[in-house]
mmCIF file with all atom_site columns, C-alpha atoms in Angstrom:
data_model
loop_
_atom_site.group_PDB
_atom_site.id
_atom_site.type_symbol
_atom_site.label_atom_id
_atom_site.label_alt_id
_atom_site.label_comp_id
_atom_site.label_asym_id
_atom_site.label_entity_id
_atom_site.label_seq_id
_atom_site.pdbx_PDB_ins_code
_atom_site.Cartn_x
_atom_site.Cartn_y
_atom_site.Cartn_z
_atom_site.occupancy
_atom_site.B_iso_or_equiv
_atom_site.pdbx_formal_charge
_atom_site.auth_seq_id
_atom_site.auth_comp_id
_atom_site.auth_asym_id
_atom_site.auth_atom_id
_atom_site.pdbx_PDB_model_num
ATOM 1  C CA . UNK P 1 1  ? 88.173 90.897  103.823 1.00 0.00 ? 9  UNK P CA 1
ATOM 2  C CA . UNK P 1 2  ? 85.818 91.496  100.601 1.00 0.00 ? 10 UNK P CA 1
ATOM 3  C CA . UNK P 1 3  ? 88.340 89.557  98.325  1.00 0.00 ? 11 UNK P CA 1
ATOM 4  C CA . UNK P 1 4  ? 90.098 90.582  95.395  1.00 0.00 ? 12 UNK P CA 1
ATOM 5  C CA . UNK P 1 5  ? 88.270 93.455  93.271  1.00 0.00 ? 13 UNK P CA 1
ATOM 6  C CA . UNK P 1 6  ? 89.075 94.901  89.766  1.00 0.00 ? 14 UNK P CA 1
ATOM 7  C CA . UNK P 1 7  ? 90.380 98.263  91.097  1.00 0.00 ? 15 UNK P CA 1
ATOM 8  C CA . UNK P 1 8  ? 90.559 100.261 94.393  1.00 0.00 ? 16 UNK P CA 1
ATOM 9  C CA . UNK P 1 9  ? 89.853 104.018 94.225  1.00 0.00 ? 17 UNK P CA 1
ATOM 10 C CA . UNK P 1 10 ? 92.318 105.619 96.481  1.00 0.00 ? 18 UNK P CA 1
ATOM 11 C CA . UNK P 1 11 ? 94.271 108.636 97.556  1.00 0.00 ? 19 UNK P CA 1
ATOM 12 C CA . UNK P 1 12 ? 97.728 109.054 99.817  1.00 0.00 ? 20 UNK P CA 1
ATOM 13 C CA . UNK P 1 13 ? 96.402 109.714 103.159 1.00 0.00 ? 21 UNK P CA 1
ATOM 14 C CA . UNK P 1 14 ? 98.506 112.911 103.390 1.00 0.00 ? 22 UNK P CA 1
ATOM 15 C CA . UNK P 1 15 ? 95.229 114.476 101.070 1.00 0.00 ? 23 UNK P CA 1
ATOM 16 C CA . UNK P 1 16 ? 92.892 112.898 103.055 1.00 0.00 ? 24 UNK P CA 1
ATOM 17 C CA . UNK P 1 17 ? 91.537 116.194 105.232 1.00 0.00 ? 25 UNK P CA 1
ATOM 18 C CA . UNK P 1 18 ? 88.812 115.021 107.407 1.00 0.00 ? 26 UNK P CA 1
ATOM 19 C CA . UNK P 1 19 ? 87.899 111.168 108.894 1.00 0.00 ? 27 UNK P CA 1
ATOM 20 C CA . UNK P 1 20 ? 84.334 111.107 109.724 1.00 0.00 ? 28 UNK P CA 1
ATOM 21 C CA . UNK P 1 21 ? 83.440 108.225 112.790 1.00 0.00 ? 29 UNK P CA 1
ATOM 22 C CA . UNK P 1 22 ? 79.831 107.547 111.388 1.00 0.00 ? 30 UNK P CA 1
ATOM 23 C CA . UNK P 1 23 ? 79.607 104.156 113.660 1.00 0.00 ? 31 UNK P CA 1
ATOM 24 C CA . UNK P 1 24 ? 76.580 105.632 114.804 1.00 0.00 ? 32 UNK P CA 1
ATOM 25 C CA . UNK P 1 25 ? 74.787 105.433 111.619 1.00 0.00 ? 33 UNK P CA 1
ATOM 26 C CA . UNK P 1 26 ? 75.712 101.658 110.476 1.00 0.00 ? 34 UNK P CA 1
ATOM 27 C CA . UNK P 1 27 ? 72.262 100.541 110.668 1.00 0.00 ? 35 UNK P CA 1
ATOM 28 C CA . UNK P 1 28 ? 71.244 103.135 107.961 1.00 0.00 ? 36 UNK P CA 1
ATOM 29 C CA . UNK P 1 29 ? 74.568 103.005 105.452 1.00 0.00 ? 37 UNK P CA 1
ATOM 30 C CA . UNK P 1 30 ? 73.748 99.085  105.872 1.00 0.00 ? 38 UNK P CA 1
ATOM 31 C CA . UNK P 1 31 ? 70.014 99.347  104.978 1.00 0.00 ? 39 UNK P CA 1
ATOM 32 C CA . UNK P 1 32 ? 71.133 102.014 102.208 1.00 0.00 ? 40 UNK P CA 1
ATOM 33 C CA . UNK P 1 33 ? 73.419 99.552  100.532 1.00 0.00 ? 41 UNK P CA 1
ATOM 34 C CA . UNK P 1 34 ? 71.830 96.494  100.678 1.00 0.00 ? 42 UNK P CA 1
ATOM 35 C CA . UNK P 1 35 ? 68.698 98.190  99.385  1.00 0.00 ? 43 UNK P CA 1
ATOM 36 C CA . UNK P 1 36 ? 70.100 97.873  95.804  1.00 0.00 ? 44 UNK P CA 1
ATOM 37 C CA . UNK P 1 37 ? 68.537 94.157  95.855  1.00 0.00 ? 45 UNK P CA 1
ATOM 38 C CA . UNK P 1 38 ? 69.560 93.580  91.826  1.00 0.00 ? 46 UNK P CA 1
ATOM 39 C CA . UNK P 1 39 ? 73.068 94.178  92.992  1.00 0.00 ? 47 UNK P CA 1
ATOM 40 C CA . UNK P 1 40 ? 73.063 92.190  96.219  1.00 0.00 ? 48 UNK P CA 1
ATOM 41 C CA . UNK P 1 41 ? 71.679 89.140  94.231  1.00 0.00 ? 49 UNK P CA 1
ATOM 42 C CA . UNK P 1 42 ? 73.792 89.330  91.226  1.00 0.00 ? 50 UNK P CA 1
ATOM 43 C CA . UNK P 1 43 ? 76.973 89.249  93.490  1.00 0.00 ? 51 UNK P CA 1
ATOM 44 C CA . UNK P 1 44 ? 78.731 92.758  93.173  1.00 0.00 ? 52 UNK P CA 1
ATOM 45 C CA . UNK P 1 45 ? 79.885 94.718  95.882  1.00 0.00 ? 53 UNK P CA 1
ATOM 46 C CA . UNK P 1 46 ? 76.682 95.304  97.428  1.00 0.00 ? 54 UNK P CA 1
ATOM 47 C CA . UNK P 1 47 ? 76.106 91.264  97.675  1.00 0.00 ? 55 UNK P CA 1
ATOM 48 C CA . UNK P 1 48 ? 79.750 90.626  99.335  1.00 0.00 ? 56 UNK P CA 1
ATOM 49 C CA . UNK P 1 49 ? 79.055 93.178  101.797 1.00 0.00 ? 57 UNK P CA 1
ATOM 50 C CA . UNK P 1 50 ? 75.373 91.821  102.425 1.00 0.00 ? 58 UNK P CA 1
ATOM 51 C CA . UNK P 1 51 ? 77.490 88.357  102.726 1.00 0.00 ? 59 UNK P CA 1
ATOM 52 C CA . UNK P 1 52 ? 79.811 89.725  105.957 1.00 0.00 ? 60 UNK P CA 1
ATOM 53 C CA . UNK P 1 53 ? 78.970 89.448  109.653 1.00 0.00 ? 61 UNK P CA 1
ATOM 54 C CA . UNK P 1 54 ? 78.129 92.854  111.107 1.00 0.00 ? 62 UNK P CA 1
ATOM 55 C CA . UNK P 1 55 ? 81.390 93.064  113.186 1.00 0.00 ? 63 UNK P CA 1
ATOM 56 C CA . UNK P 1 56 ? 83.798 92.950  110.047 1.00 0.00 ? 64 UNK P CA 1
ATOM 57 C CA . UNK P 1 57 ? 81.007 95.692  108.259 1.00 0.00 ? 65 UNK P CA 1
ATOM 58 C CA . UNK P 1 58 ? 81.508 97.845  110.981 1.00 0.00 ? 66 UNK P CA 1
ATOM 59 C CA . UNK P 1 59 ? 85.610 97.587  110.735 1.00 0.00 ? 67 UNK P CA 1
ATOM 60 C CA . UNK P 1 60 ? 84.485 98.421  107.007 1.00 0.00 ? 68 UNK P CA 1
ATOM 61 C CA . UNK P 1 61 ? 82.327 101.134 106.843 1.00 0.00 ? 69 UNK P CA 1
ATOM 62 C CA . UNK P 1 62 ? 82.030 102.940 110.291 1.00 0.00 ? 70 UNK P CA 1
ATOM 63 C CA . UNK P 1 63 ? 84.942 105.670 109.142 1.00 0.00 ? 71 UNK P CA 1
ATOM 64 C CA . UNK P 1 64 ? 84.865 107.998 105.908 1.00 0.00 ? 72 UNK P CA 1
ATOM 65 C CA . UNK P 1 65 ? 87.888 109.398 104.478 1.00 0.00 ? 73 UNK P CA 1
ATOM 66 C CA . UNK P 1 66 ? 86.855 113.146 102.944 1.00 0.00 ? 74 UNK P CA 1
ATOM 67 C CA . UNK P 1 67 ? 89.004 115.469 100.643 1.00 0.00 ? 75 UNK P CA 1
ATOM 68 C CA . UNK P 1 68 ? 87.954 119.314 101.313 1.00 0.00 ? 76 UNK P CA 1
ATOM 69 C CA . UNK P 1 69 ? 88.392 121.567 98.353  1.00 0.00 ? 77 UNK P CA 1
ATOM 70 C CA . UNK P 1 70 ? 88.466 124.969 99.253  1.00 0.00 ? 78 UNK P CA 1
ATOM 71 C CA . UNK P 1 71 ? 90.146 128.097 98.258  1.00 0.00 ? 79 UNK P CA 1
ATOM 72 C CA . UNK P 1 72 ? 91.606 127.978 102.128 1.00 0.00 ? 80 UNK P CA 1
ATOM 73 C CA . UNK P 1 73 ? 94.448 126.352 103.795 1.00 0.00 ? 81 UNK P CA 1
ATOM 74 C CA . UNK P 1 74 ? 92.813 123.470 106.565 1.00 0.00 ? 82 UNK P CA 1
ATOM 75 C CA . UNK P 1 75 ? 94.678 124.345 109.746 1.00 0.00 ? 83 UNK P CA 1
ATOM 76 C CA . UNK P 1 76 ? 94.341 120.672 110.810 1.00 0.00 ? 84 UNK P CA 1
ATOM 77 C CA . UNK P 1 77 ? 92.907 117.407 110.322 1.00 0.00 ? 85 UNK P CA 1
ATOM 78 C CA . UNK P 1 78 ? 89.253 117.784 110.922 1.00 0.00 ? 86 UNK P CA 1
ATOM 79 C CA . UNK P 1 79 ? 86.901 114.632 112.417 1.00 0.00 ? 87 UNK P CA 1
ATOM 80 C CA . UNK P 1 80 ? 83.649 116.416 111.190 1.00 0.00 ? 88 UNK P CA 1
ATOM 81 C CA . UNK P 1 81 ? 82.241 118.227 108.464 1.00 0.00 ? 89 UNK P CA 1
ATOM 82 C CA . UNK P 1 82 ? 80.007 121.249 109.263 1.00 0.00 ? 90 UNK P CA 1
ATOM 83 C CA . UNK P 1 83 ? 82.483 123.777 108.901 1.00 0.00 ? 91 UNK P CA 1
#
């Protein structure tokens, strides 16, 4: 969907302890990002994303994938992060 990059940062989804749905907040993640103008005209990441229609940013961005490290043992997979 964003073509081919030089690496993808990534961890098995087994670590993966909470998915955040932050669809609700797509109009500010999308301002945040394409803020960085230099990068959005010099064509890196910020620019492709810029370059997408707002239904395949959504499929994109509207979940985060979070890592908890903690001293305890998660019980199970949580879908927020104020605990």
């Amino acid at each position: 969907m964003i073509g081919t990059r030089k690496a993808v940062y990534s961890v098995p989804d087994e670590q993966v302890t909470a998915t955040v749905d932050v669809g609700p907040w797509m109009e500010q993640k999308t301002a945040a990002v394409l803020a960085h103008r230099s990068e959005v005209t010099r064509g890196a990441l910020p620019g492709v994303i810029a370059g997408l229609p707002p239904d395949a940013r959504h499929r994109l961005f509207a979940t985060e994938w979070y890592i908890r490290h903690a001293t305890i043992t998660a019980g199970s997979a949580q879908t927020e992060l104020t605990a």
